[in-house]
CSV table of C-alpha atoms in Angstrom, one decimal:
chain,number,residue,atom,x,y,z
E,1,MET,CA,19.9,131.2,-141.0
E,2,SER,CA,17.6,133.7,-142.7
E,3,LYS,CA,18.7,137.3,-143.3
E,4,LYS,CA,16.3,138.5,-140.7
E,5,GLU,CA,17.8,136.0,-138.2
E,6,LEU,CA,21.3,137.4,-139.0
E,7,ASN,CA,20.2,141.0,-138.4
E,8,ILE,CA,18.6,140.1,-135.1
E,9,ASP,CA,21.8,138.3,-134.1
E,10,LYS,CA,23.9,141.3,-135.1
E,11,SER,CA,21.7,143.7,-133.3
E,12,THR,CA,21.4,141.5,-130.1
E,13,ARG,CA,25.2,141.3,-130.1
E,14,GLN,CA,25.5,145.2,-130.4
E,15,LEU,CA,23.0,145.5,-127.5
E,16,ILE,CA,24.5,143.0,-125.2
E,17,GLN,CA,28.0,144.2,-125.7
E,18,LYS,CA,27.0,147.6,-124.6
E,19,SER,CA,26.3,146.1,-121.1
E,20,GLY,CA,29.9,145.0,-121.1
E,21,LYS,CA,31.6,142.5,-118.8
E,22,GLU,CA,31.3,142.6,-115.0
E,23,GLU,CA,34.5,143.3,-113.0
E,24,PRO,CA,35.3,141.4,-109.8
E,25,SER,CA,36.9,143.1,-106.9
E,26,ALA,CA,40.2,144.9,-107.2
E,27,ASP,CA,42.0,142.3,-105.1
E,28,PHE,CA,40.6,139.4,-107.1
E,29,THR,CA,43.9,138.3,-108.7
E,30,LYS,CA,45.8,138.8,-105.5
E,31,ASN,CA,43.3,136.6,-103.5
E,32,VAL,CA,43.4,133.9,-106.2
E,33,MET,CA,47.2,133.9,-106.2
E,34,ALA,CA,47.2,133.8,-102.3
E,35,GLN,CA,44.9,130.8,-102.3
E,36,ILE,CA,46.9,129.0,-104.8
E,37,ILE,CA,50.2,129.5,-102.9
E,38,LYS,CA,48.8,128.9,-99.5
E,39,ASP,CA,46.7,125.9,-100.3
E,40,PRO,CA,48.5,122.7,-99.2
E,41,GLU,CA,46.6,120.7,-101.9
E,42,VAL,CA,47.9,123.1,-104.5
E,43,GLN,CA,51.4,123.0,-103.1
E,44,PHE,CA,51.4,119.2,-103.5
E,45,ASN,CA,50.8,119.6,-107.2
E,46,PHE,CA,53.3,122.5,-107.4
E,47,SER,CA,56.8,121.5,-108.4
E,48,PHE,CA,59.7,123.3,-109.6
E,49,THR,CA,60.7,121.6,-112.8
E,50,LYS,CA,63.6,122.3,-115.0
E,51,ASP,CA,63.4,122.7,-118.7
E,52,GLU,CA,65.5,119.7,-119.8
E,53,LYS,CA,66.1,121.1,-123.2
E,54,GLU,CA,67.3,124.4,-122.0
E,55,SER,CA,69.6,123.0,-119.4
E,56,LYS,CA,71.2,120.7,-121.8
E,57,ILE,CA,71.8,123.7,-124.2
E,58,TRP,CA,73.4,125.7,-121.3
E,59,LEU,CA,75.5,122.7,-120.3
E,60,LEU,CA,76.8,122.3,-123.9
E,61,LEU,CA,77.4,126.1,-124.0
E,62,SER,CA,79.2,126.1,-120.7
E,63,VAL,CA,81.6,123.2,-121.7
E,64,GLY,CA,82.3,124.9,-125.0
E,65,ALA,CA,83.0,128.2,-123.3
E,66,ILE,CA,85.3,126.6,-120.7
E,67,PHE,CA,87.2,124.8,-123.5
E,68,VAL,CA,87.6,127.9,-125.6
E,69,GLY,CA,88.5,130.0,-122.4
E,70,TYR,CA,91.2,127.5,-121.6
E,71,ILE,CA,92.7,127.7,-125.1
E,72,PHE,CA,92.8,131.4,-124.9
E,73,PHE,CA,94.3,131.2,-121.4
E,74,PHE,CA,96.9,128.8,-122.6
E,75,LEU,CA,97.9,131.0,-125.5
E,76,PHE,CA,97.8,134.1,-123.4
E,77,ARG,CA,100.3,132.6,-121.1
E,78,ASN,CA,102.8,132.1,-124.0
E,79,ASP,CA,102.1,135.7,-125.4
E,80,PHE,CA,99.9,134.3,-128.2
E,81,ASN,CA,103.0,132.6,-129.7
E,82,LEU,CA,101.8,129.4,-131.1
E,83,ALA,CA,105.3,128.1,-131.7
E,84,LYS,CA,106.2,128.8,-128.1
E,85,SER,CA,103.0,127.4,-126.9
E,86,PHE,CA,103.5,124.1,-128.5
E,87,GLU,CA,107.3,124.2,-128.2
E,88,HIS,CA,107.7,121.0,-126.3
E,89,SER,CA,104.8,119.4,-128.1
E,90,LEU,CA,106.3,120.1,-131.5
E,91,SER,CA,109.6,118.5,-130.4
E,92,ALA,CA,107.8,115.3,-129.6
E,93,LYS,CA,105.8,115.6,-132.7
E,94,TYR,CA,102.3,114.5,-133.7
E,95,LEU,CA,100.8,112.4,-130.9
E,96,LYS,CA,103.0,114.0,-128.2
E,97,ILE,CA,101.2,117.3,-129.0
E,98,LEU,CA,97.9,115.9,-127.8
E,99,VAL,CA,99.5,114.2,-124.8
E,100,ASP,CA,101.3,117.3,-123.8
E,101,PHE,CA,98.2,119.3,-124.2
E,102,ILE,CA,96.3,117.0,-121.9
E,103,GLU,CA,99.1,116.9,-119.5
E,104,GLN,CA,99.2,120.7,-119.5
E,105,ILE,CA,95.4,120.9,-118.9
E,106,TYR,CA,95.8,118.4,-116.0
E,107,TYR,CA,98.7,120.5,-114.6
E,108,GLU,CA,96.7,123.7,-114.8
E,109,LEU,CA,93.6,122.2,-113.3
E,110,SER,CA,95.5,120.5,-110.4
E,111,LEU,CA,97.5,123.5,-109.4
E,112,SER,CA,95.5,126.6,-110.3
E,113,PRO,CA,93.6,128.2,-107.4
E,114,TYR,CA,91.0,129.4,-109.8
E,115,VAL,CA,89.8,125.9,-110.3
E,116,LEU,CA,89.3,125.6,-106.7
E,117,ILE,CA,87.5,129.0,-106.5
E,118,GLY,CA,85.4,127.9,-109.5
E,119,LEU,CA,84.3,124.7,-107.7
E,120,ALA,CA,83.7,126.6,-104.5
E,121,GLY,CA,81.5,129.0,-106.5
E,122,VAL,CA,79.5,126.1,-108.0
E,123,ILE,CA,78.9,124.6,-104.7
E,124,VAL,CA,77.7,127.9,-103.3
E,125,LEU,CA,75.3,128.4,-106.3
E,126,ILE,CA,73.9,124.9,-105.7
E,127,LEU,CA,73.3,125.7,-102.1
E,128,ILE,CA,71.6,129.1,-102.9
E,129,ASP,CA,69.4,127.4,-105.5
E,130,LYS,CA,68.3,124.7,-102.9
E,131,SER,CA,67.7,127.4,-100.3
E,132,VAL,CA,65.6,129.4,-102.7
E,133,VAL,CA,63.5,126.4,-103.7
E,134,LYS,CA,63.0,125.4,-100.0
E,135,PHE,CA,62.0,128.9,-99.1
E,136,LEU,CA,59.4,129.1,-102.0
E,137,HIS,CA,57.9,125.7,-100.8
E,138,SER,CA,57.7,127.0,-97.4
E,139,LEU,CA,55.5,130.1,-98.4
U,1,MET,CA,46.7,134.0,-128.0
U,2,LYS,CA,50.5,133.2,-128.6
U,3,GLN,CA,51.3,135.0,-125.4
U,4,GLU,CA,48.6,133.2,-123.6
U,5,LYS,CA,50.1,129.8,-124.7
U,6,HIS,CA,53.5,131.1,-123.5
U,7,TYR,CA,52.1,131.8,-120.0
U,8,ILE,CA,50.2,128.4,-119.9
U,9,GLN,CA,53.5,126.7,-120.8
U,10,ARG,CA,55.3,128.6,-118.0
U,11,VAL,CA,52.6,127.6,-115.5
U,12,LEU,CA,53.0,123.9,-116.7
U,13,ARG,CA,56.8,124.1,-116.1
U,14,GLY,CA,56.2,125.3,-112.5
U,15,ASP,CA,56.2,129.0,-112.7
U,16,VAL,CA,53.3,129.7,-110.4
U,17,HIS,CA,53.4,133.5,-110.8
U,18,ALA,CA,52.8,133.3,-114.6
U,19,PHE,CA,49.2,132.0,-113.6
U,20,SER,CA,48.3,135.6,-112.4
U,21,TYR,CA,48.5,136.8,-116.1
U,22,LEU,CA,46.0,134.2,-117.0
U,23,VAL,CA,43.8,135.3,-114.1
U,24,ASP,CA,44.0,138.9,-115.1
U,25,MET,CA,43.2,138.1,-118.7
U,26,HIS,CA,40.1,135.9,-118.0
U,27,LYS,CA,38.8,137.1,-114.6
U,28,SER,CA,36.1,139.5,-116.0
U,29,MET,CA,34.5,136.9,-118.2
U,30,VAL,CA,34.7,134.2,-115.6
U,31,TYR,CA,33.1,136.6,-113.1
U,32,THR,CA,30.5,137.7,-115.5
U,33,LEU,CA,29.5,134.1,-116.3
U,34,ALA,CA,29.4,133.3,-112.6
U,35,LEU,CA,27.3,136.4,-111.9
U,36,ARG,CA,24.9,135.7,-114.7
U,37,MET,CA,24.2,132.2,-113.3
U,38,LEU,CA,24.4,132.7,-109.6
U,39,LYS,CA,22.8,136.3,-109.6
U,40,ASN,CA,24.7,137.3,-106.5
U,41,PRO,CA,28.1,139.3,-106.6
U,42,GLU,CA,29.6,137.7,-103.4
U,43,ASN,CA,28.8,134.1,-104.5
U,44,ALA,CA,30.0,134.9,-108.0
U,45,GLU,CA,33.2,136.3,-106.7
U,46,GLU,CA,33.8,133.2,-104.6
U,47,LEU,CA,33.0,130.9,-107.4
U,48,ALA,CA,35.2,132.7,-109.9
U,49,GLN,CA,38.1,132.5,-107.4
U,50,ASP,CA,37.4,128.7,-107.0
U,51,VAL,CA,37.4,128.3,-110.7
U,52,PHE,CA,40.9,129.7,-111.0
U,53,VAL,CA,42.2,127.6,-108.2
U,54,LYS,CA,40.6,124.5,-109.6
U,55,ALA,CA,42.0,125.5,-113.1
U,56,PHE,CA,45.5,125.8,-111.6
U,57,GLN,CA,45.3,122.5,-110.0
U,58,SER,CA,44.1,120.8,-113.2
U,59,MET,CA,46.5,122.7,-115.5
U,60,GLU,CA,48.2,119.4,-116.5
U,61,LYS,CA,44.9,118.2,-118.0
U,62,PHE,CA,44.7,121.1,-120.4
U,63,LYS,CA,46.0,119.8,-123.7
U,64,PHE,CA,45.5,122.7,-126.0
U,65,GLU,CA,42.7,120.8,-127.7
U,66,SER,CA,40.5,123.9,-127.3
U,67,LYS,CA,40.9,127.6,-126.5
U,68,PHE,CA,42.1,128.1,-122.8
U,69,SER,CA,39.0,130.3,-122.3
U,70,THR,CA,36.7,127.5,-123.5
U,71,TRP,CA,38.3,125.1,-121.0
U,72,LEU,CA,38.0,127.8,-118.3
U,73,TYR,CA,34.4,128.5,-119.0
U,74,ARG,CA,33.5,124.9,-118.9
U,75,ILE,CA,35.0,124.6,-115.4
U,76,THR,CA,32.9,127.8,-114.5
U,77,TYR,CA,29.8,126.3,-115.9
U,78,ASN,CA,30.2,123.0,-114.1
U,79,ALA,CA,31.0,124.7,-110.8
U,80,ALA,CA,28.0,127.0,-111.1
U,81,ILE,CA,25.7,124.2,-112.0
U,82,SER,CA,27.0,122.2,-109.0
U,83,ILE,CA,26.2,125.1,-106.7
U,84,LEU,CA,22.8,125.6,-108.2
U,85,ARG,CA,22.0,122.0,-107.8
U,86,LYS,CA,23.0,122.0,-104.2
U,87,LYS,CA,20.7,125.1,-103.6
U,88,HIS,CA,17.9,123.2,-105.3
U,89,VAL,CA,17.4,126.0,-107.7
U,90,GLU,CA,14.9,125.0,-110.2
U,91,MET,CA,16.3,124.3,-113.6
U,92,ALA,CA,13.0,125.1,-115.4
U,93,ASP,CA,12.2,124.1,-119.0
U,94,ILE,CA,12.0,127.0,-121.3
U,95,ASP,CA,9.6,125.5,-123.8
U,96,ASP,CA,6.9,127.8,-122.7
U,97,VAL,CA,8.4,130.9,-124.4
U,98,GLN,CA,6.7,131.9,-127.5
U,99,LEU,CA,7.5,135.5,-128.2
U,100,PRO,CA,6.8,136.4,-131.8
U,101,GLU,CA,9.9,137.6,-133.8
U,102,ASN,CA,8.2,140.9,-134.4
U,103,ASN,CA,8.3,141.6,-130.7
U,104,VAL,CA,12.0,141.1,-130.7
U,105,VAL,CA,12.4,143.8,-133.5
U,106,ASP,CA,10.0,146.2,-131.7
U,107,THR,CA,11.8,145.8,-128.4
U,108,PHE,CA,15.2,146.3,-130.1
U,109,ASN,CA,13.9,149.4,-131.8
U,110,ALA,CA,12.5,150.8,-128.6
U,111,ILE,CA,15.8,150.3,-126.5
U,112,THR,CA,17.9,151.8,-129.3
U,113,GLU,CA,15.8,155.1,-128.8
U,114,LEU,CA,17.2,155.3,-125.3
U,115,LYS,CA,20.5,156.9,-124.2
U,116,ASN,CA,23.6,154.6,-123.9
U,117,TYR,CA,23.7,154.5,-120.1
U,118,GLU,CA,20.0,153.6,-120.0
U,119,GLN,CA,20.5,150.9,-122.6
U,120,ARG,CA,23.3,149.5,-120.4
U,121,THR,CA,21.2,149.6,-117.3
U,122,TYR,CA,18.1,147.9,-118.8
U,123,VAL,CA,20.2,145.2,-120.7
U,124,LYS,CA,21.8,144.3,-117.5
U,125,GLN,CA,18.5,144.2,-115.7
U,126,ALA,CA,17.1,141.9,-118.4
U,127,LEU,CA,20.1,139.6,-118.2
U,128,GLU,CA,19.8,139.4,-114.4
U,129,GLN,CA,16.3,138.3,-114.8
U,130,LEU,CA,17.1,135.4,-117.2
U,131,LYS,CA,17.4,131.9,-115.9
U,132,ASP,CA,21.0,130.9,-115.3
U,133,GLU,CA,21.3,128.8,-118.4
U,134,ASP,CA,19.8,131.4,-120.7
U,135,ALA,CA,22.0,134.1,-119.3
U,136,LEU,CA,25.1,131.9,-119.6
U,137,ILE,CA,24.3,131.0,-123.3
U,138,ILE,CA,23.6,134.5,-124.3
U,139,THR,CA,26.7,135.9,-122.5
U,140,LEU,CA,29.0,133.4,-124.1
U,141,PHE,CA,27.5,133.9,-127.6
U,142,TYR,CA,26.8,137.6,-127.8
U,143,LEU,CA,29.2,139.2,-125.3
U,144,ASP,CA,32.3,136.9,-125.5
U,145,GLU,CA,31.5,135.8,-129.2
U,146,ASN,CA,32.0,132.1,-128.6
U,147,SER,CA,30.7,130.0,-131.5
U,148,VAL,CA,27.8,127.5,-131.1
U,149,GLU,CA,30.4,124.7,-131.1
U,150,GLU,CA,32.4,126.3,-128.4
U,151,ILE,CA,29.3,126.7,-126.3
U,152,SER,CA,28.6,123.0,-126.9
U,153,VAL,CA,32.0,122.1,-125.5
U,154,ILE,CA,31.4,124.3,-122.5
U,155,THR,CA,28.1,123.2,-121.6
U,156,GLY,CA,28.0,119.6,-122.8
U,157,PHE,CA,24.9,120.2,-124.8
U,158,THR,CA,24.8,119.1,-128.5
U,159,VAL,CA,25.3,121.8,-131.1
U,160,ALA,CA,21.7,121.5,-132.3
U,161,ASN,CA,20.5,121.8,-128.7
U,162,VAL,CA,22.7,124.9,-128.1
U,163,LYS,CA,21.2,126.5,-131.2
U,164,VAL,CA,17.7,125.9,-129.9
U,165,LYS,CA,18.6,127.1,-126.5
U,166,LEU,CA,20.2,130.2,-127.9
U,167,HIS,CA,17.2,131.0,-130.0
U,168,ARG,CA,14.9,130.7,-127.0
U,169,ALA,CA,17.2,132.4,-124.6
U,170,ARG,CA,17.3,135.3,-127.0
U,171,LYS,CA,13.5,135.5,-127.1
U,172,ARG,CA,13.3,135.3,-123.4
U,173,PHE,CA,15.9,138.2,-123.2
U,174,TYR,CA,13.8,140.4,-125.3
U,175,ASP,CA,10.7,139.3,-123.4
U,176,ALA,CA,12.4,140.4,-120.2
U,177,LEU,CA,13.7,143.6,-121.8
U,178,LYS,CA,10.2,144.4,-123.0
U,179,LEU,CA,8.7,144.0,-119.5
U,180,ILE,CA,11.3,146.3,-118.1
U,181,LEU,CA,10.8,148.9,-120.9
U,182,LYS,CA,7.1,148.5,-121.0
U,183,ASP,CA,6.4,152.2,-120.4
U,184,GLU,CA,9.1,153.3,-122.8
U,185,VAL,CA,7.9,150.7,-125.4
U,186,LYS,CA,4.4,151.9,-125.1
U,187,MET,CA,5.4,155.5,-125.6
U,188,ILE,CA,7.5,154.8,-128.6
U,189,LEU,CA,5.3,152.2,-130.3
């Protein structure tokens, strides 16, 4: 491009940019979104998808948190006394420590009402999640 | 741009409300392009809305190979062309334009003598008088600062063709402007 051409380009750009962009009506975005949400064809393509990577991270974090929480709970019950905590396990030595520990977990899980409350909470959350998804689809 | 990508990814994951951000971001330019081509505010508004609905429906086809705006403008261009073809609007050849380069400079000088609001009014009038394709190319290149290559992607013309069309569209624009300004130009020149 010649120098003259470049100047004309620059001047024309200045001139046309003075005219600015046109604005649609104030309800434009609202109308578009209403069409998108109400259009059955759009709803067909619309799906709630879960971020697999994110949900795996949350799953691992939850499992880790439950495990650490349980260890703390186990120690707390024995006044943070490690010797007392593993009293029985230490008597049986080495492998028995692990077996006792697992037995203890099983015992806690079987009898604690908190576990049942936790499970009930999970079921309620799943039901709420399903209801919300169903409600959004019905919009 | 990074934020735009974030919202596109949210839409692709199923967050329908994230799409409103994209609408807000691009509605002015999509509407401007529609108006430049259809020359009617009601039709332009309707077309612009259809463009966004169509864009939402086809979101999974957007592969980040171009700018989101380029992809959106291509949908706008195709939708507008489709309407114009249905209405049998004549897509005339523009080879007849032979405005000398000096006239471009004279017209530019004449309009810069005017006040800002007058300039805006006359420039808009000149753009309204351009044929749809000329108005689109001028708007994309000068107003939204798309490159010739991007305009080529939007319109489907070759890069060389876009350059020729742009050059001719610009001459037509100044020609239209000169006609609008004829009294003012005569006074100044």
